[in-house]
Coordinates of C-alpha atoms (C1' of nucleotides) in Angstrom, one line a residue:
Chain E
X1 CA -0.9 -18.0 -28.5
X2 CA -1.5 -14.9 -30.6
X3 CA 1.2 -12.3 -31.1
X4 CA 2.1 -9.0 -30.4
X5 CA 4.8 -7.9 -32.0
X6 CA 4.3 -3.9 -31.4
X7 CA 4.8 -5.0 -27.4
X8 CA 7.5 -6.9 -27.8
X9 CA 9.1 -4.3 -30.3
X10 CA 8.5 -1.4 -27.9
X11 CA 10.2 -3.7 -25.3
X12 CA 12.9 -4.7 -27.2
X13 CA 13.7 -0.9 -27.6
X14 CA 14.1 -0.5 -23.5
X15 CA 16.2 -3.7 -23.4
X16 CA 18.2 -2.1 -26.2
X17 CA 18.2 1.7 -24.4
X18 CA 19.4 0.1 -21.2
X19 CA 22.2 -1.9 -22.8
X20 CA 23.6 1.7 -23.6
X21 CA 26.0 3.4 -21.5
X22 CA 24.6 6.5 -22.7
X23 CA 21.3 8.0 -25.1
X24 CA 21.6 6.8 -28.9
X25 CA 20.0 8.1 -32.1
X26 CA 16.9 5.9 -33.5
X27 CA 18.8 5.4 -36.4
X28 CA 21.0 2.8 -34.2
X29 CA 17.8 1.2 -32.5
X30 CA 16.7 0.8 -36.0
X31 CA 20.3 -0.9 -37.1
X32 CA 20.0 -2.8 -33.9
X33 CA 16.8 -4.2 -33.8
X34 CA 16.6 -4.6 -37.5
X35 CA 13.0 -2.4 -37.6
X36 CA 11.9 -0.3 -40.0
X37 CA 12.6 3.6 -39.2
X38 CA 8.9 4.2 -39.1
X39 CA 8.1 1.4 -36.8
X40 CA 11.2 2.9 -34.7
X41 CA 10.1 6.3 -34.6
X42 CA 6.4 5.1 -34.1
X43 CA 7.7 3.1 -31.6
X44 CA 9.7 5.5 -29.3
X45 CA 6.6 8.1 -29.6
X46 CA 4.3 5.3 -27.7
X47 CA 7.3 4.8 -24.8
X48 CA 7.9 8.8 -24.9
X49 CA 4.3 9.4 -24.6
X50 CA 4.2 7.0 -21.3
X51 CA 7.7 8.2 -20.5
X52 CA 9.4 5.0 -20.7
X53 CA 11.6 7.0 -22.7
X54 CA 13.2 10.6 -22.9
X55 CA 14.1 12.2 -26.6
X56 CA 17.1 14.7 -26.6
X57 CA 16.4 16.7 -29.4
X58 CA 19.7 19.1 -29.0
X59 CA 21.2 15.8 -29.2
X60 CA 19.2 14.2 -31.5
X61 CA 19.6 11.0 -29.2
X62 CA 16.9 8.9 -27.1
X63 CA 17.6 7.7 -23.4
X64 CA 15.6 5.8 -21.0
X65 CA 12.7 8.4 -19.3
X66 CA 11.9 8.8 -15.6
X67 CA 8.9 6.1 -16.1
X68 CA 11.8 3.7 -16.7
X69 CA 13.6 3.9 -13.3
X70 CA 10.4 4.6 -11.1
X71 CA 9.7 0.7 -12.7
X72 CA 13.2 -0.2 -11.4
X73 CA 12.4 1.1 -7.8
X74 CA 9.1 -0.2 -8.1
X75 CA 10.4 -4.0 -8.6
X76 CA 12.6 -3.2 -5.3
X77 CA 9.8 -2.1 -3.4
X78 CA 7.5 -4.8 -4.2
X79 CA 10.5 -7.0 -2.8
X80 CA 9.5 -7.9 1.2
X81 CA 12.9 -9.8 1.1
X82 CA 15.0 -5.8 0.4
X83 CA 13.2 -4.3 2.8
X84 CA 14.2 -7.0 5.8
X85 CA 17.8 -7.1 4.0
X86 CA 18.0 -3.3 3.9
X87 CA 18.0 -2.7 7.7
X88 CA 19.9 -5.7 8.5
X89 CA 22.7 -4.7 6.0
X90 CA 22.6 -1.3 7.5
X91 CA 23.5 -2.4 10.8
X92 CA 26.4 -4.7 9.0
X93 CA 27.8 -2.5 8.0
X94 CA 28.3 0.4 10.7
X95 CA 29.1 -2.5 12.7
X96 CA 31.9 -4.3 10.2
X97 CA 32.8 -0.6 8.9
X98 CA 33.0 -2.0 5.5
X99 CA 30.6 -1.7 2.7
X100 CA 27.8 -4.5 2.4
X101 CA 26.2 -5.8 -0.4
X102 CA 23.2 -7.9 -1.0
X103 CA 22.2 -10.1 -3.9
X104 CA 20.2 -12.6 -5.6
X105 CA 21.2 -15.3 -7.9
X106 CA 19.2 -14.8 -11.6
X107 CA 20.5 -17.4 -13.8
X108 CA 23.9 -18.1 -13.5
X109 CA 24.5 -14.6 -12.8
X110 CA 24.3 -12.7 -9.4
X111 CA 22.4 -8.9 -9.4
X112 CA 23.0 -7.0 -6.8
X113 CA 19.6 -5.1 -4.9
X114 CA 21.6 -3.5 -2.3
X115 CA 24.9 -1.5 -1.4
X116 CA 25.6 -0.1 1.8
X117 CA 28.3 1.6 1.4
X118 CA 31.0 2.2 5.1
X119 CA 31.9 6.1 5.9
X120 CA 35.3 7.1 4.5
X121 CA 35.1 4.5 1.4
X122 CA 34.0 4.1 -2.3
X123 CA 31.5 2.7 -4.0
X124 CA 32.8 -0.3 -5.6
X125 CA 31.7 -2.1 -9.1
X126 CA 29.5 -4.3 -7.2
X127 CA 26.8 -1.3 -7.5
X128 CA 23.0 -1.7 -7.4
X129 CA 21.9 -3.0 -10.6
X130 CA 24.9 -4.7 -11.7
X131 CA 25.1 -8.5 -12.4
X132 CA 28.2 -10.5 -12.2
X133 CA 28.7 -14.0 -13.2
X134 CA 27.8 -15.8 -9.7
X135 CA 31.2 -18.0 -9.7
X136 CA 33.3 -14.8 -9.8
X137 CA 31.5 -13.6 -6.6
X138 CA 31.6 -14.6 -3.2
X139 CA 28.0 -13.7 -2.9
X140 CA 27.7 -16.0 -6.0
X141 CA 29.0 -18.8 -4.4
X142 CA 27.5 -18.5 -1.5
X143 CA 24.3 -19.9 -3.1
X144 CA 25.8 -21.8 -5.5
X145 CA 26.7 -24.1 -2.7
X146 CA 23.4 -24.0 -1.3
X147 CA 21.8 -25.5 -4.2
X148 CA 21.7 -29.0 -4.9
X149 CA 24.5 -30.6 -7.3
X150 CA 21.5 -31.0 -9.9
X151 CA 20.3 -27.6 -10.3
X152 CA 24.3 -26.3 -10.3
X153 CA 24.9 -28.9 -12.8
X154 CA 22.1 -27.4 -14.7
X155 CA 22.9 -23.8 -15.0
X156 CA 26.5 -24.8 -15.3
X157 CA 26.4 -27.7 -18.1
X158 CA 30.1 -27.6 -19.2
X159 CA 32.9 -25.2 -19.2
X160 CA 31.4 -23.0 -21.6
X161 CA 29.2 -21.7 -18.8
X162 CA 31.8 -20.2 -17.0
X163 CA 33.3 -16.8 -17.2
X164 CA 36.8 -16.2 -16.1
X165 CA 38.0 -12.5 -15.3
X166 CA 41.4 -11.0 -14.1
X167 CA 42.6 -14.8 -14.7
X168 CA 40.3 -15.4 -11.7
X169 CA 37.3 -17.6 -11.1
X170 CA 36.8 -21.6 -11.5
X171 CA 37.9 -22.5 -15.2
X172 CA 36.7 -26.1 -15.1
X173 CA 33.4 -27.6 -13.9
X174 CA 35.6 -29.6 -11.3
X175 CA 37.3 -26.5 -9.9
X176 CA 33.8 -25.4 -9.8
X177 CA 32.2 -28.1 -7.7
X178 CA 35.6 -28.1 -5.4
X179 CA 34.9 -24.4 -4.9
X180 CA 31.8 -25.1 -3.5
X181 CA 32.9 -27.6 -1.1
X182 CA 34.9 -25.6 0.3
X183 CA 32.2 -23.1 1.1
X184 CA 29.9 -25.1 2.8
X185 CA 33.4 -26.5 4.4
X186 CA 34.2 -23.0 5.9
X187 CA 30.5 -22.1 6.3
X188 CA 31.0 -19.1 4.3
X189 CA 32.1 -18.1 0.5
X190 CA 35.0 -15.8 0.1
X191 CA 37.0 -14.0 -3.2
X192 CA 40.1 -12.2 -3.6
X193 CA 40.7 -9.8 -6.6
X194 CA 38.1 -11.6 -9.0
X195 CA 35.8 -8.8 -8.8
X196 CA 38.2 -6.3 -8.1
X197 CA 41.8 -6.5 -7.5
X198 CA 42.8 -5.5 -4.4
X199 CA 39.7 -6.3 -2.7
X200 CA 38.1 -9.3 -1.2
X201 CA 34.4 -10.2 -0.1
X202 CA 33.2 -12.7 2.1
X203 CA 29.4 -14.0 2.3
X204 CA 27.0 -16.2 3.4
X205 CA 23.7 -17.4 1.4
X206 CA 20.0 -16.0 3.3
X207 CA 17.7 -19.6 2.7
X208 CA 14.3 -20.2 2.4
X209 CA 11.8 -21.8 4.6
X210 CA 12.9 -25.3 2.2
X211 CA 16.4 -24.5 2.5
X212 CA 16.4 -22.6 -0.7
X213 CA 19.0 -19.5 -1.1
X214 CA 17.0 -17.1 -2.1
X215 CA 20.1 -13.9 -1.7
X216 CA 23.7 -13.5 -0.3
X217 CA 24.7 -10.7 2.1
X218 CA 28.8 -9.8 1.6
X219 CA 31.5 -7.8 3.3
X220 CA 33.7 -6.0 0.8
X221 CA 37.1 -5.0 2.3
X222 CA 40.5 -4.1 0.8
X223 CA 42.8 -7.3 1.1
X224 CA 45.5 -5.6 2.7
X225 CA 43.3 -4.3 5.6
X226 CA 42.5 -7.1 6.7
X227 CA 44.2 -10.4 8.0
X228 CA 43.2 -14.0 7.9
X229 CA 41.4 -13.6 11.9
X230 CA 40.0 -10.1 10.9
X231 CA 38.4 -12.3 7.7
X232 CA 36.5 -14.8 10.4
X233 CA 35.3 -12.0 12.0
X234 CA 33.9 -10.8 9.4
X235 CA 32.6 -13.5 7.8
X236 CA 31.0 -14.4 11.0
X237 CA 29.2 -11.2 10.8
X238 CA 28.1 -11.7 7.5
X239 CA 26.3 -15.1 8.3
X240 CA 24.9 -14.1 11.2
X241 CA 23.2 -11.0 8.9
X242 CA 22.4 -13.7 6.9
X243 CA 20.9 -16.0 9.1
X244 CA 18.8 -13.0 10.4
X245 CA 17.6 -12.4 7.6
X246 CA 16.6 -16.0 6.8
X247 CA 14.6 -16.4 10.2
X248 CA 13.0 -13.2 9.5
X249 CA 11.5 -14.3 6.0
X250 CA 10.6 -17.8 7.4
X251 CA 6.9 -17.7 7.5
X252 CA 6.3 -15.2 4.7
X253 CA 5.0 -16.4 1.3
X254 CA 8.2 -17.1 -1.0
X255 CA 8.8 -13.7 -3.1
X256 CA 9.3 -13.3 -6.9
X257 CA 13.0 -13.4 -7.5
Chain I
X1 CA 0.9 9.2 -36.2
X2 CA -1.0 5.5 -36.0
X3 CA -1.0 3.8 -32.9
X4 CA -0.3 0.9 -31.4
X5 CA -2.5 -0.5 -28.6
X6 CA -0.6 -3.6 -27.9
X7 CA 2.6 -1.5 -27.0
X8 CA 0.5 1.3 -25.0
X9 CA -1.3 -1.3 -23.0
X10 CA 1.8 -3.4 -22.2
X11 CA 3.3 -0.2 -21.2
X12 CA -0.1 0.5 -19.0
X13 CA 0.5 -3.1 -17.5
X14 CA 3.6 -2.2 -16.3
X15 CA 3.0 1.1 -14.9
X16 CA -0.3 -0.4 -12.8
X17 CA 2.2 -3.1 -11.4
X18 CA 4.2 -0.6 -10.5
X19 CA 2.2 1.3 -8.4
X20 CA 1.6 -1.6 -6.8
X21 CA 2.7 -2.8 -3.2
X22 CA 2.3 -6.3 -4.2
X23 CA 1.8 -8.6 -6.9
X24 CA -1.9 -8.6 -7.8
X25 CA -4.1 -11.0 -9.8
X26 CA -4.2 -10.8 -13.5
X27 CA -8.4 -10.0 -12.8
X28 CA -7.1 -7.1 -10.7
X29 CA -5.2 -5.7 -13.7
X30 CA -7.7 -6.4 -16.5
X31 CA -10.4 -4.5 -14.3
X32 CA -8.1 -1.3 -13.7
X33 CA -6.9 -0.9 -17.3
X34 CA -10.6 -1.8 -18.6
X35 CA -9.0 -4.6 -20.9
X36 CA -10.2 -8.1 -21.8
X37 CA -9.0 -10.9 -19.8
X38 CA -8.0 -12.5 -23.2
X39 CA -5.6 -9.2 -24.0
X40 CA -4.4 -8.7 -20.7
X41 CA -2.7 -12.9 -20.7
X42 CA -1.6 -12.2 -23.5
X43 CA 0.3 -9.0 -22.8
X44 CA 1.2 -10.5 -19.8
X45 CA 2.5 -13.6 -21.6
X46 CA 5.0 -11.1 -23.7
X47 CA 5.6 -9.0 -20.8
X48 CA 7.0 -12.3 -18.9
X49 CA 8.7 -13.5 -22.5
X50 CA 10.8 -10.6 -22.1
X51 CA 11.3 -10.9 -18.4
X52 CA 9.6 -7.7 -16.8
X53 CA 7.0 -9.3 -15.1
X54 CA 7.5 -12.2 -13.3
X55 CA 4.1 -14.8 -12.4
X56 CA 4.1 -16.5 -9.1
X57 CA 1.7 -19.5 -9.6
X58 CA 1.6 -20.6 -6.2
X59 CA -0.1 -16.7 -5.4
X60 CA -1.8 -16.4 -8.6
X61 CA -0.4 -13.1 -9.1
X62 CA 1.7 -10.9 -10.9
X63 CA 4.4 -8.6 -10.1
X64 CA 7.7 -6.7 -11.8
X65 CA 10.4 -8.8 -13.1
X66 CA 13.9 -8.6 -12.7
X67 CA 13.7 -7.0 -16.6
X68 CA 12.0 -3.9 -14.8
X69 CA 14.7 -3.5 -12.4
X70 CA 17.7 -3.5 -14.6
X71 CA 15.5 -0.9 -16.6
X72 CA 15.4 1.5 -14.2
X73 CA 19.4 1.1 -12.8
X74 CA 19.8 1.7 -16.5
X75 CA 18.5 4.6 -16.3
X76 CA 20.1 5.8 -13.5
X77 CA 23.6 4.7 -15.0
X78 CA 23.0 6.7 -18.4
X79 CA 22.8 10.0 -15.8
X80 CA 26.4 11.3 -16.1
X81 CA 25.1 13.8 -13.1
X82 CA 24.5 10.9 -10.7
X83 CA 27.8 9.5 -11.0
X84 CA 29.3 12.9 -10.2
X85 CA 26.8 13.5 -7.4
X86 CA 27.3 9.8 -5.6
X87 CA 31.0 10.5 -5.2
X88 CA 29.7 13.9 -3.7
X89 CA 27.2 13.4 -1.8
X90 CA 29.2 10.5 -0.1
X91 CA 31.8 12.9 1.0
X92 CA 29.0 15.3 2.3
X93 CA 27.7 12.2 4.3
X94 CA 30.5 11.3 5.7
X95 CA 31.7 15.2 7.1
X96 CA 28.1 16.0 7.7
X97 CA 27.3 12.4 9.7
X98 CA 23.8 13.1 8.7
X99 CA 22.0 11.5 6.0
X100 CA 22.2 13.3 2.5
X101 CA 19.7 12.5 -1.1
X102 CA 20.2 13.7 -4.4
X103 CA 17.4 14.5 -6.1
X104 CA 15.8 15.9 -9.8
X105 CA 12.6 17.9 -10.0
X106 CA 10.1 16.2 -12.5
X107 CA 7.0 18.3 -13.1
X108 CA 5.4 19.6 -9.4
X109 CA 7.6 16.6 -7.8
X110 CA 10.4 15.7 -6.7
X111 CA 12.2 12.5 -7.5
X112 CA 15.2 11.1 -5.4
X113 CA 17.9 9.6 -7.3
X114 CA 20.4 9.2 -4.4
X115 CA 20.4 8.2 -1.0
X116 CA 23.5 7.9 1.2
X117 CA 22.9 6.7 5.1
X118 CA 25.2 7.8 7.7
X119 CA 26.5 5.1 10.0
X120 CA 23.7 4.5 13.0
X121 CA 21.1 6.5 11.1
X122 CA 18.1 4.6 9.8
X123 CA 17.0 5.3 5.7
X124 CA 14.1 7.6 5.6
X125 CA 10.9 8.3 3.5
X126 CA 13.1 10.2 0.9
X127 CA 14.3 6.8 -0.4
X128 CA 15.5 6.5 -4.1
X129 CA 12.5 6.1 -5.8
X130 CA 10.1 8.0 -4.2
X131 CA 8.7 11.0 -5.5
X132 CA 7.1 13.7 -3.2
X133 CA 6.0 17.1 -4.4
X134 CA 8.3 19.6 -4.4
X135 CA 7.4 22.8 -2.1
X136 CA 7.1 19.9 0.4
X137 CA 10.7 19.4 0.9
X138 CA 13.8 21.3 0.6
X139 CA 15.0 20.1 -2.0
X140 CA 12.2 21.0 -4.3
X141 CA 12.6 24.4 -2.7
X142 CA 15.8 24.8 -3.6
X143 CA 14.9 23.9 -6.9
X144 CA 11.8 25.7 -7.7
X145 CA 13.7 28.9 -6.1
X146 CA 16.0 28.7 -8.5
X147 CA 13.5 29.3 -11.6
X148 CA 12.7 31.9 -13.4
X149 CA 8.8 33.2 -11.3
X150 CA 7.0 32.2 -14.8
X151 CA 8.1 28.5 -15.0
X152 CA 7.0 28.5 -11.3
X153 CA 3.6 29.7 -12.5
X154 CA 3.2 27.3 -14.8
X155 CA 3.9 24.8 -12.9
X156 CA 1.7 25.8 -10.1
X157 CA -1.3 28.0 -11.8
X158 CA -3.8 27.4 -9.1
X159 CA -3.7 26.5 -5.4
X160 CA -5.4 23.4 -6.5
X161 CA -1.8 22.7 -7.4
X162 CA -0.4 22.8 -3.7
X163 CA -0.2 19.7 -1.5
X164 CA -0.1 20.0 2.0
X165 CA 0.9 17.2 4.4
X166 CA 1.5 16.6 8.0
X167 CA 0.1 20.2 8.0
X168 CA 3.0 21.7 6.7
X169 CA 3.9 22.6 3.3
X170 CA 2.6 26.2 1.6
X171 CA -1.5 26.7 1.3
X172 CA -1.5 29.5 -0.7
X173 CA 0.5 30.9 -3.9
X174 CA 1.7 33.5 -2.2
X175 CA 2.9 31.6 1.0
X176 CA 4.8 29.3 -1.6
X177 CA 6.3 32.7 -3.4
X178 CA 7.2 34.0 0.3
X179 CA 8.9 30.7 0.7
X180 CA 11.0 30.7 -2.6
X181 CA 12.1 34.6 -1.9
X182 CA 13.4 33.1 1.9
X183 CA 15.1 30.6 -0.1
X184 CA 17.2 33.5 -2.1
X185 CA 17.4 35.7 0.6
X186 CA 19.2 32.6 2.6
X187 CA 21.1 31.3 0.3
X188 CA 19.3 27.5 1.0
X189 CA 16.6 25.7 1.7
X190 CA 14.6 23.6 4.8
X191 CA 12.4 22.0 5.8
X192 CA 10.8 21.2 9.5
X193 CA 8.7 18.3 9.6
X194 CA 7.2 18.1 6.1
X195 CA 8.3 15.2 5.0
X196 CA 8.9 12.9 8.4
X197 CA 7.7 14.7 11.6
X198 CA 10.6 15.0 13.9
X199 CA 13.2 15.1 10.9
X200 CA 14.4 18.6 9.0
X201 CA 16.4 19.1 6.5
X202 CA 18.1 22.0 4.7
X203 CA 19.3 21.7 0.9
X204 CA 20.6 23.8 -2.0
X205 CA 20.1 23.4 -5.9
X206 CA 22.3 22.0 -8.7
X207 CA 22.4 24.7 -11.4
X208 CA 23.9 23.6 -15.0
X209 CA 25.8 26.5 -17.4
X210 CA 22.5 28.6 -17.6
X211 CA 21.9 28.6 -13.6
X212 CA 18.8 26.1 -14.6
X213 CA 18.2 24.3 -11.8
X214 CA 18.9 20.4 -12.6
X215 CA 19.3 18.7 -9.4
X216 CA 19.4 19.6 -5.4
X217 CA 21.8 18.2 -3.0
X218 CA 20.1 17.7 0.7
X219 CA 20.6 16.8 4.6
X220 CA 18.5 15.3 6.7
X221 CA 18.9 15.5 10.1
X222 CA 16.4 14.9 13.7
X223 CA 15.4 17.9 14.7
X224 CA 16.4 18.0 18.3
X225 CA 19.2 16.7 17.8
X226 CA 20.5 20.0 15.6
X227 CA 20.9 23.7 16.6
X228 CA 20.2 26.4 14.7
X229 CA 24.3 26.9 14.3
X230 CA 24.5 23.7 13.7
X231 CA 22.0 24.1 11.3
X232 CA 23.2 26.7 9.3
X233 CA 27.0 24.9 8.9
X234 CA 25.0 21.8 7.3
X235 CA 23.0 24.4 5.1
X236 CA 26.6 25.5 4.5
X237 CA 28.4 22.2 3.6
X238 CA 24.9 21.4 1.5
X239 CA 25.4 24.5 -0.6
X240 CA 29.5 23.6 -1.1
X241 CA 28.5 20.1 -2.4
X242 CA 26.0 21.7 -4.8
X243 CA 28.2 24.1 -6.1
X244 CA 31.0 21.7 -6.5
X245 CA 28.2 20.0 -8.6
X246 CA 27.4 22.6 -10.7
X247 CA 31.3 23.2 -11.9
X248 CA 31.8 19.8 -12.2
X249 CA 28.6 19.2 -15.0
X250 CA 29.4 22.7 -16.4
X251 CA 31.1 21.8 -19.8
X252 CA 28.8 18.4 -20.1
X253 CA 25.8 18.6 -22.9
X254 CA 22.6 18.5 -20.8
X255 CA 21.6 15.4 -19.7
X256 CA 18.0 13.7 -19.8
X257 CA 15.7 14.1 -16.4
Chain J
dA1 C1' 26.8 28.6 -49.8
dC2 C1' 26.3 24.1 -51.2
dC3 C1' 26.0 19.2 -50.7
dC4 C1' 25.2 15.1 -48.3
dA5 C1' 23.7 12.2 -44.8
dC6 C1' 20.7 11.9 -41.3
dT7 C1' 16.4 13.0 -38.6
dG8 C1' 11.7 13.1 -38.2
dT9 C1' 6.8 13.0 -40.2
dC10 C1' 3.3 11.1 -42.9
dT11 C1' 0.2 8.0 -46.0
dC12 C1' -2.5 3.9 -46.9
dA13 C1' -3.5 -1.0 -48.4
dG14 C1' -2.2 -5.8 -47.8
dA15 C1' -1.2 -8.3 -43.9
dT16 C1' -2.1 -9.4 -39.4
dC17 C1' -3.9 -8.7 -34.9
dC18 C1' -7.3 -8.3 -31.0
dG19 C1' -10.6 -9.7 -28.1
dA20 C1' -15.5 -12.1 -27.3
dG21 C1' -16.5 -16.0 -25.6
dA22 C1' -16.1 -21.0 -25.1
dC23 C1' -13.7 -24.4 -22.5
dA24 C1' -11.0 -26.9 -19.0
dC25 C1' -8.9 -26.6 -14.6
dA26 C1' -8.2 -25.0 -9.8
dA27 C1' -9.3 -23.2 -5.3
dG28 C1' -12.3 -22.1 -1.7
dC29 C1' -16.5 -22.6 0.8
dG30 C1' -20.6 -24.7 2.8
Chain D
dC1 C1' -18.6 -33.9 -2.2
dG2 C1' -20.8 -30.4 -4.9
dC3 C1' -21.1 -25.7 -6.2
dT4 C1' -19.4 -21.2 -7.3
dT5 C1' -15.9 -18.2 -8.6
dG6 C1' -11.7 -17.3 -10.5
dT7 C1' -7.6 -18.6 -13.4
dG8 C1' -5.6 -19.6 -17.6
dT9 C1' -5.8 -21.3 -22.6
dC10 C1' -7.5 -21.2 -27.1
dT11 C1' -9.9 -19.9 -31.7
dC12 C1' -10.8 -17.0 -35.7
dG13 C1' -12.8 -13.2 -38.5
dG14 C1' -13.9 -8.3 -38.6
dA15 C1' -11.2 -4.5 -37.5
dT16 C1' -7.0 -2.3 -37.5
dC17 C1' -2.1 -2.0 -37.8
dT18 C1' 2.6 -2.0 -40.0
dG19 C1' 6.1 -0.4 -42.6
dA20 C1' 7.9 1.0 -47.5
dG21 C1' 9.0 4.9 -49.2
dA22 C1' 8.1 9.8 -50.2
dC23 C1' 8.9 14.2 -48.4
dA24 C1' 10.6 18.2 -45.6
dG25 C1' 13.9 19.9 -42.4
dT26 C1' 18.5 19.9 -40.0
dG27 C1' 23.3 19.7 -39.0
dG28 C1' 28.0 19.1 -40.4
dG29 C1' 31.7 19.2 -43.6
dT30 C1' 34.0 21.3 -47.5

DNA sequence: ACCCACTGTCTCAGATCCGAGACACAAGCG
DNA sequence: CGCTTGTGTCTCGGATCTGAGACAGTGGGT
């Protein structure tokens, strides 16, 4: 297979920009990438010139262009699966009055493609766009215990695989599996503080025609708000969302995920 | 300045996809963009390498990756505006009880960064993502009222320049000049059915340390369902949002958009 | 005002790529 | 089952690019 290093350069450089919290000079895309200067500046003139990318010359300092998050939006559009999810998660939410989210796994990490965020309360860190080691999430493990022990076994090989935050999560493949069982025990996955402390989530896994979880719809809710009966509530809500969604994407050709 | 084809093209690749309301064929894509079949696998082969497109055999198509999504949240998260404005605009939402968007004027469009639903109330066209042009809605209003009369000109030289839709929406330079000058004279901006028949909406612009115009904070509401008090308080709350905005990024270095 | 480090532009030849077209395979239709 | 159309892979040489390094300009520190 031939090459093409000038694509995969000028890719590398958005990879790199949207690794930033905030626009860099081309000198550090150079450092980073280990490219020549000219190639960078050549480089960042083809992605300005389709306005992938947006030079601040007052600044001195490239950051990702408009082009780059209409492609975002784009990907989400083209997703049947967010559209079904997005009005089903609406009605979630003003029904649970606490902020929904909806996710895929990708890897062994879960990205979030939706928040619906209840009146009165904020954001949280499970915004759209983020990714979140799937064991640390209730949305996470959700499908995690949907898959069969093989696949898990695959995209968690040893311990090294897992990520532990806040002292939270599964810190051994066995904790791991045991976690799992325990969801398709209770019929629903649920976390306390290991995304956020002081916050829980509860969730359910939306599966495919083949039984295949394709996303996870969550309830996020402050722990102290809520107590263990309140929790069943609103886990039940969250997997009838689910299961909504999964009837209504039975029949449709599986989606790119 | 030398070029370099392979990055343009995968670059072109992308953009096509994304216009896209569905994966397409990799024939489909080579016949738009006038490409070889040869060049266009092979850009696609890179373009998957790096994960922003994504090939579903069982289709035979192609469509964005999840690389192409975290591009464009990246994007968003390197705005220091939208952060400001999400906190915002959620607190307009939640007084207001009408949907609110944030949104950026790019060229003769405008651009929607932001959407925050109210509870019971359905998302509408103005969904983050989409781009509509500007002396459509009121946002864009707001926004082009708040330039100086020659950047308006440049912008829109000719009629040719004006979109109408639904029937609404200025025909004429002048009709789009009397509608900037009832902007001032009102102190915002609306909108009757432009953008979803049935649905208004009144708005107010962003302005950064010069009074440049860099965002516009809206309200969409049915239009039965508001009177023209009513009105006038969300116009009101609109413009408060804005201006707490505008003193909030006063002080920042101008951000990219 | 001067100096230094960095930004941004430009050239051109040795190195390397791009794409025409052949080939194998797959899907759909009669 | 056979045929047609489309998908996807592969080769290689003429055409073209890549990037070292020179140069000019800019901004910040002393």
């Amino acid at each position: 297979m031939a090459n093409a290093p000038a694509a995969t350069q000028a890719l590398a450089v958005l990879k790199l920009l949207a690794e930033q919290a905030a626009p860099v000079p081309a000198a550090t895309i150079a450092r980073a990438l280990e490219l020549p200067r000219s190639t960078v500046y050549h480089l960042l003139a083809v992605l300005q010139g389709e306005g992938f990318v947006a030079h601040l010359p007052e600044e001195r300092r490239y950051g990702l262009g408009v082009a780059a998050f209409e492609l975002g939006f784009a990907y989400s559009r083209q997703q049947p699966l967010r559209w079904i999810a997005q009005v089903v998660l609406a009605r979630l939410v003003d029904a649970s009055t606490h902020n929904g989210h909806f996710a895929v796994l990708h890897g062994t990490d879960v990205l979030y493609l939706i928040e619906e965020r209840a009146p009165g309360r904020a954001s949280l860190v499970t915004d759209v766009g983020v990714r979140l080691p799937a064991p640390l999430t209730a949305s996470g493990l959700a499908m995690l215990a949907a898959l069969p022990a093989q696949q898990v076994a695959a995209l968690f090989p040893s311990r090294r695989a897992l990520v532990r935050r806040h002292d939270a999560g599964p810190g051994t493949l066995t904790e791991l599996r045991r976690s799992l069982a325990a969801v398709r025990r209770d019929g629903y996955a649920h976390e306390d503080g290991s995304v956020t402390p002081g916050f829980a989530s509860v969730a359910s896994a939306v599966l495919d025609h083949v039984g295949h979880p394709v996303a996870a719809v969550a309830l996020t809710f402050p722990t102290a708000e809520v107590d263990a009966e309140a929790r069943s509530t609103l886990a039940a809500q969250a997997g009838r969302a689910a299961a909504r969604i999964s009837r209504q994407i039975r029949g449709r050709p599986a989606g790119a995920a």
